Amino acid sequence: MITVTNLQKSYGRLKVLDNLSVQLNAGQAVSLIGPNGSGKTTFIKSILGMVMPDGGEISFLGEPIHNGWQYRQQIGYMPQIGRYPDTMKIRQVFDMIKDLRQSTQGKNSLLQLDEELIEAFELSKLYDKTMRSLSGGTRQKVSACLAFLFNPKVLIMDEPTAGLDPLAAELLKAKILREKAKGKLILITSHVMSDLDELTTAVMYLQDGQLQFFTDVDRLKADTGEEKLGRAIARVMSRGKLSAYERLSESFAVTNTHSIVQSSNQK
Ligand SMILES: Nc1ncnc2c1ncn2[C@@H]1O[C@H](COP(=O)(O)OP(=O)(O)OP(=O)(O)O)[C@@H](O)[C@H]1O
């Protein structure tokens, strides 16, 4: 569904994405994991066309994304920090986004809205509050609801549960699981390993902008002998990059032909 080939991005002398290649398929729920500053958000923003890569290519359903922006209508994105006009009310933000979508789809086309999460969060009770007056968690709820609003084929969520209270976090996770069951592609970055353990089936691990490995969660757990994703990742990190990659890629390549395992360590 999304094919990334030799993606490169630098800020000044800092190489943030280093020849990164990966294939993300419909039906996958992928954890994007890596230390702070390893390039996760830059990778996500490159897919969304919010960061211009220096090299490489990204295709969405076989079409290079630089051919047009329409592909973005099929992606729901929940940013790490949502930025909204301060004086707008929640209701106005939703109306504005719906109007924008309606104008790009054509006035006579019917929008297929998914407002399930708005109801679950009971956001309509807060519709007349301005964005400026909202708590960080409520802003996050608005961002989450917008990501699901147009029933997209792909969901990309950057630290989705950060700042949410326990009930809201559980409601959001239940929603993600429902969308995953429909066969959508889901890409989540989080430092909360227990969340990723519940939600995802594959792990994409970045370090210094390089893809260290891409493997099934079950395979990773079997390989490390750990039951929890967090412990499995910690074990891989403590073993050293190359040996982990070699072991994982070897075992993964034998059993799974649908996803790819790559690393610039191959060079
Ligand atoms: N616009 C920018 N200008 C300069 N440097 C940037 C810019 N955006 C990101 N960087 C740098 O690129 C590197 C990767 O940042 P990125 O946000 O992609 O990391 P991350 O893996 O998402 O980190 P975290 O886990 O902390 O969210 C960091 O060193 C960051 O400071």
PDB file of N, CA and C and ligand atoms in Angstrom, residues 10-12 14-17 34-45 51 80 158-159 189 191 206, ligand 1:
ATOM      1  N   SER A  10      18.088  15.055   5.386  1.00  0.00           N
ATOM      2  CA  SER A  10      19.049  15.641   6.319  1.00  0.00           C
ATOM      3  C   SER A  10      18.581  17.024   6.704  1.00  0.00           C
ATOM      4  N   TYR A  11      18.900  17.425   7.933  1.00  0.00           N
ATOM      5  CA  TYR A  11      18.771  18.816   8.350  1.00  0.00           C
ATOM      6  C   TYR A  11      20.192  19.313   8.582  1.00  0.00           C
ATOM      7  N   GLY A  12      20.669  20.158   7.687  1.00  0.00           N
ATOM      8  CA  GLY A  12      22.073  20.563   7.770  1.00  0.00           C
ATOM      9  C   GLY A  12      22.954  19.323   7.619  1.00  0.00           C
ATOM     10  N   LEU A  14      22.982  16.931   9.805  1.00  0.00           N
ATOM     11  CA  LEU A  14      22.364  15.809  10.523  1.00  0.00           C
ATOM     12  C   LEU A  14      21.543  14.936   9.570  1.00  0.00           C
ATOM     13  N   LYS A  15      21.990  13.683   9.398  1.00  0.00           N
ATOM     14  CA  LYS A  15      21.237  12.740   8.575  1.00  0.00           C
ATOM     15  C   LYS A  15      20.103  12.182   9.413  1.00  0.00           C
ATOM     16  N   VAL A  16      18.869  12.510   9.057  1.00  0.00           N
ATOM     17  CA  VAL A  16      17.736  12.088   9.882  1.00  0.00           C
ATOM     18  C   VAL A  16      17.106  10.800   9.340  1.00  0.00           C
ATOM     19  N   LEU A  17      17.042  10.665   8.019  1.00  0.00           N
ATOM     20  CA  LEU A  17      16.597   9.414   7.398  1.00  0.00           C
ATOM     21  C   LEU A  17      17.708   8.973   6.435  1.00  0.00           C
ATOM     22  N   GLY A  34      11.708   3.559  18.088  1.00  0.00           N
ATOM     23  CA  GLY A  34      13.109   3.971  18.017  1.00  0.00           C
ATOM     24  C   GLY A  34      13.377   5.008  19.084  1.00  0.00           C
ATOM     25  N   PRO A  35      14.639   5.220  19.411  1.00  0.00           N
ATOM     26  CA  PRO A  35      14.976   6.207  20.434  1.00  0.00           C
ATOM     27  C   PRO A  35      14.530   7.613  20.032  1.00  0.00           C
ATOM     28  N   ASN A  36      14.491   8.519  20.982  1.00  0.00           N
ATOM     29  CA  ASN A  36      14.189   9.925  20.681  1.00  0.00           C
ATOM     30  C   ASN A  36      15.152  10.412  19.610  1.00  0.00           C
ATOM     31  N   GLY A  37      14.587  11.113  18.630  1.00  0.00           N
ATOM     32  CA  GLY A  37      15.430  11.699  17.588  1.00  0.00           C
ATOM     33  C   GLY A  37      15.879  10.722  16.525  1.00  0.00           C
ATOM     34  N   SER A  38      15.295   9.520  16.493  1.00  0.00           N
ATOM     35  CA  SER A  38      15.760   8.521  15.512  1.00  0.00           C
ATOM     36  C   SER A  38      15.124   8.707  14.132  1.00  0.00           C
ATOM     37  N   GLY A  39      14.151   9.623  14.022  1.00  0.00           N
ATOM     38  CA  GLY A  39      13.594   9.924  12.701  1.00  0.00           C
ATOM     39  C   GLY A  39      12.161   9.464  12.491  1.00  0.00           C
ATOM     40  N   LYS A  40      11.483   9.043  13.551  1.00  0.00           N
ATOM     41  CA  LYS A  40      10.135   8.487  13.402  1.00  0.00           C
ATOM     42  C   LYS A  40       9.146   9.530  12.861  1.00  0.00           C
ATOM     43  N   THR A  41       9.125  10.697  13.491  1.00  0.00           N
ATOM     44  CA  THR A  41       8.182  11.728  13.049  1.00  0.00           C
ATOM     45  C   THR A  41       8.544  12.215  11.647  1.00  0.00           C
ATOM     46  N   THR A  42       9.839  12.320  11.376  1.00  0.00           N
ATOM     47  CA  THR A  42      10.258  12.751  10.033  1.00  0.00           C
ATOM     48  C   THR A  42       9.805  11.737   8.987  1.00  0.00           C
ATOM     49  N   PHE A  43       9.881  10.460   9.324  1.00  0.00           N
ATOM     50  CA  PHE A  43       9.420   9.405   8.411  1.00  0.00           C
ATOM     51  C   PHE A  43       7.914   9.557   8.147  1.00  0.00           C
ATOM     52  N   ILE A  44       7.156   9.717   9.228  1.00  0.00           N
ATOM     53  CA  ILE A  44       5.703   9.876   9.093  1.00  0.00           C
ATOM     54  C   ILE A  44       5.372  11.111   8.249  1.00  0.00           C
ATOM     55  N   LYS A  45       6.056  12.218   8.552  1.00  0.00           N
ATOM     56  CA  LYS A  45       5.758  13.458   7.826  1.00  0.00           C
ATOM     57  C   LYS A  45       6.174  13.362   6.363  1.00  0.00           C
ATOM     58  N   VAL A  51       7.074  16.788   4.900  1.00  0.00           N
ATOM     59  CA  VAL A  51       8.526  16.967   4.853  1.00  0.00           C
ATOM     60  C   VAL A  51       8.961  16.557   3.457  1.00  0.00           C
ATOM     61  N   GLN A  80       1.508  14.373  16.866  1.00  0.00           N
ATOM     62  CA  GLN A  80       1.959  14.358  18.263  1.00  0.00           C
ATOM     63  C   GLN A  80       1.370  15.565  19.007  1.00  0.00           C
ATOM     64  N   ASP A 158       0.777   9.464  15.774  1.00  0.00           N
ATOM     65  CA  ASP A 158       2.048   9.804  16.423  1.00  0.00           C
ATOM     66  C   ASP A 158       1.782   9.994  17.920  1.00  0.00           C
ATOM     67  N   GLU A 159       2.215   9.061  18.719  1.00  0.00           N
ATOM     68  CA  GLU A 159       2.006   9.096  20.180  1.00  0.00           C
ATOM     69  C   GLU A 159       0.522   9.313  20.522  1.00  0.00           C
ATOM     70  N   THR A 189       3.354   5.340  16.228  1.00  0.00           N
ATOM     71  CA  THR A 189       4.592   5.507  16.959  1.00  0.00           C
ATOM     72  C   THR A 189       4.251   5.869  18.398  1.00  0.00           C
ATOM     73  N   HIS A 191       6.082   5.597  22.683  1.00  0.00           N
ATOM     74  CA  HIS A 191       7.086   5.084  23.608  1.00  0.00           C
ATOM     75  C   HIS A 191       6.410   4.236  24.689  1.00  0.00           C
ATOM     76  N   LEU A 206      13.620   1.911  14.099  1.00  0.00           N
ATOM     77  CA  LEU A 206      14.564   2.884  13.520  1.00  0.00           C
ATOM     78  C   LEU A 206      15.636   3.261  14.522  1.00  0.00           C
TER      79      LEU A 206
HETATM   80  N1  LIG B   1      12.557  20.968  11.032  1.00  0.00           N
HETATM   81  C1  LIG B   1      13.679  20.501  11.580  1.00  0.00           C
HETATM   82  N2  LIG B   1      14.822  21.222  11.522  1.00  0.00           N
HETATM   83  C2  LIG B   1      15.971  20.752  12.054  1.00  0.00           C
HETATM   84  N3  LIG B   1      16.096  19.550  12.662  1.00  0.00           N
HETATM   85  C3  LIG B   1      14.984  18.784  12.750  1.00  0.00           C
HETATM   86  C4  LIG B   1      13.727  19.214  12.218  1.00  0.00           C
HETATM   87  N4  LIG B   1      12.815  18.242  12.450  1.00  0.00           N
HETATM   88  C5  LIG B   1      13.466  17.252  13.094  1.00  0.00           C
HETATM   89  N5  LIG B   1      14.761  17.575  13.278  1.00  0.00           N
HETATM   90  C6  LIG B   1      15.776  16.729  13.914  1.00  0.00           C
HETATM   91  O1  LIG B   1      15.740  15.475  13.276  1.00  0.00           O
HETATM   92  C7  LIG B   1      15.962  14.423  14.225  1.00  0.00           C
HETATM   93  C8  LIG B   1      14.820  13.431  14.150  1.00  0.00           C
HETATM   94  O2  LIG B   1      13.646  14.053  14.632  1.00  0.00           O
HETATM   95  P1  LIG B   1      12.257  13.277  14.697  1.00  0.00           P
HETATM   96  O3  LIG B   1      11.259  14.237  15.275  1.00  0.00           O
HETATM   97  O4  LIG B   1      11.950  12.675  13.382  1.00  0.00           O
HETATM   98  O5  LIG B   1      12.597  12.125  15.758  1.00  0.00           O
HETATM   99  P2  LIG B   1      11.623  11.114  16.533  1.00  0.00           P
HETATM  100  O6  LIG B   1      12.191   9.750  16.353  1.00  0.00           O
HETATM  101  O7  LIG B   1      10.215  11.319  16.103  1.00  0.00           O
HETATM  102  O8  LIG B   1      11.835  11.599  18.040  1.00  0.00           O
HETATM  103  P3  LIG B   1      10.884  11.494  19.357  1.00  0.00           P
HETATM  104  O9  LIG B   1      10.845  10.061  19.761  1.00  0.00           O
HETATM  105  O10 LIG B   1      11.624  12.329  20.345  1.00  0.00           O
HETATM  106  O11 LIG B   1       9.530  12.065  18.991  1.00  0.00           O
HETATM  107  C9  LIG B   1      16.122  15.107  15.592  1.00  0.00           C
HETATM  108  O12 LIG B   1      17.501  15.233  15.866  1.00  0.00           O
HETATM  109  C10 LIG B   1      15.471  16.452  15.385  1.00  0.00           C
HETATM  110  O13 LIG B   1      16.054  17.429  16.222  1.00  0.00           O
END
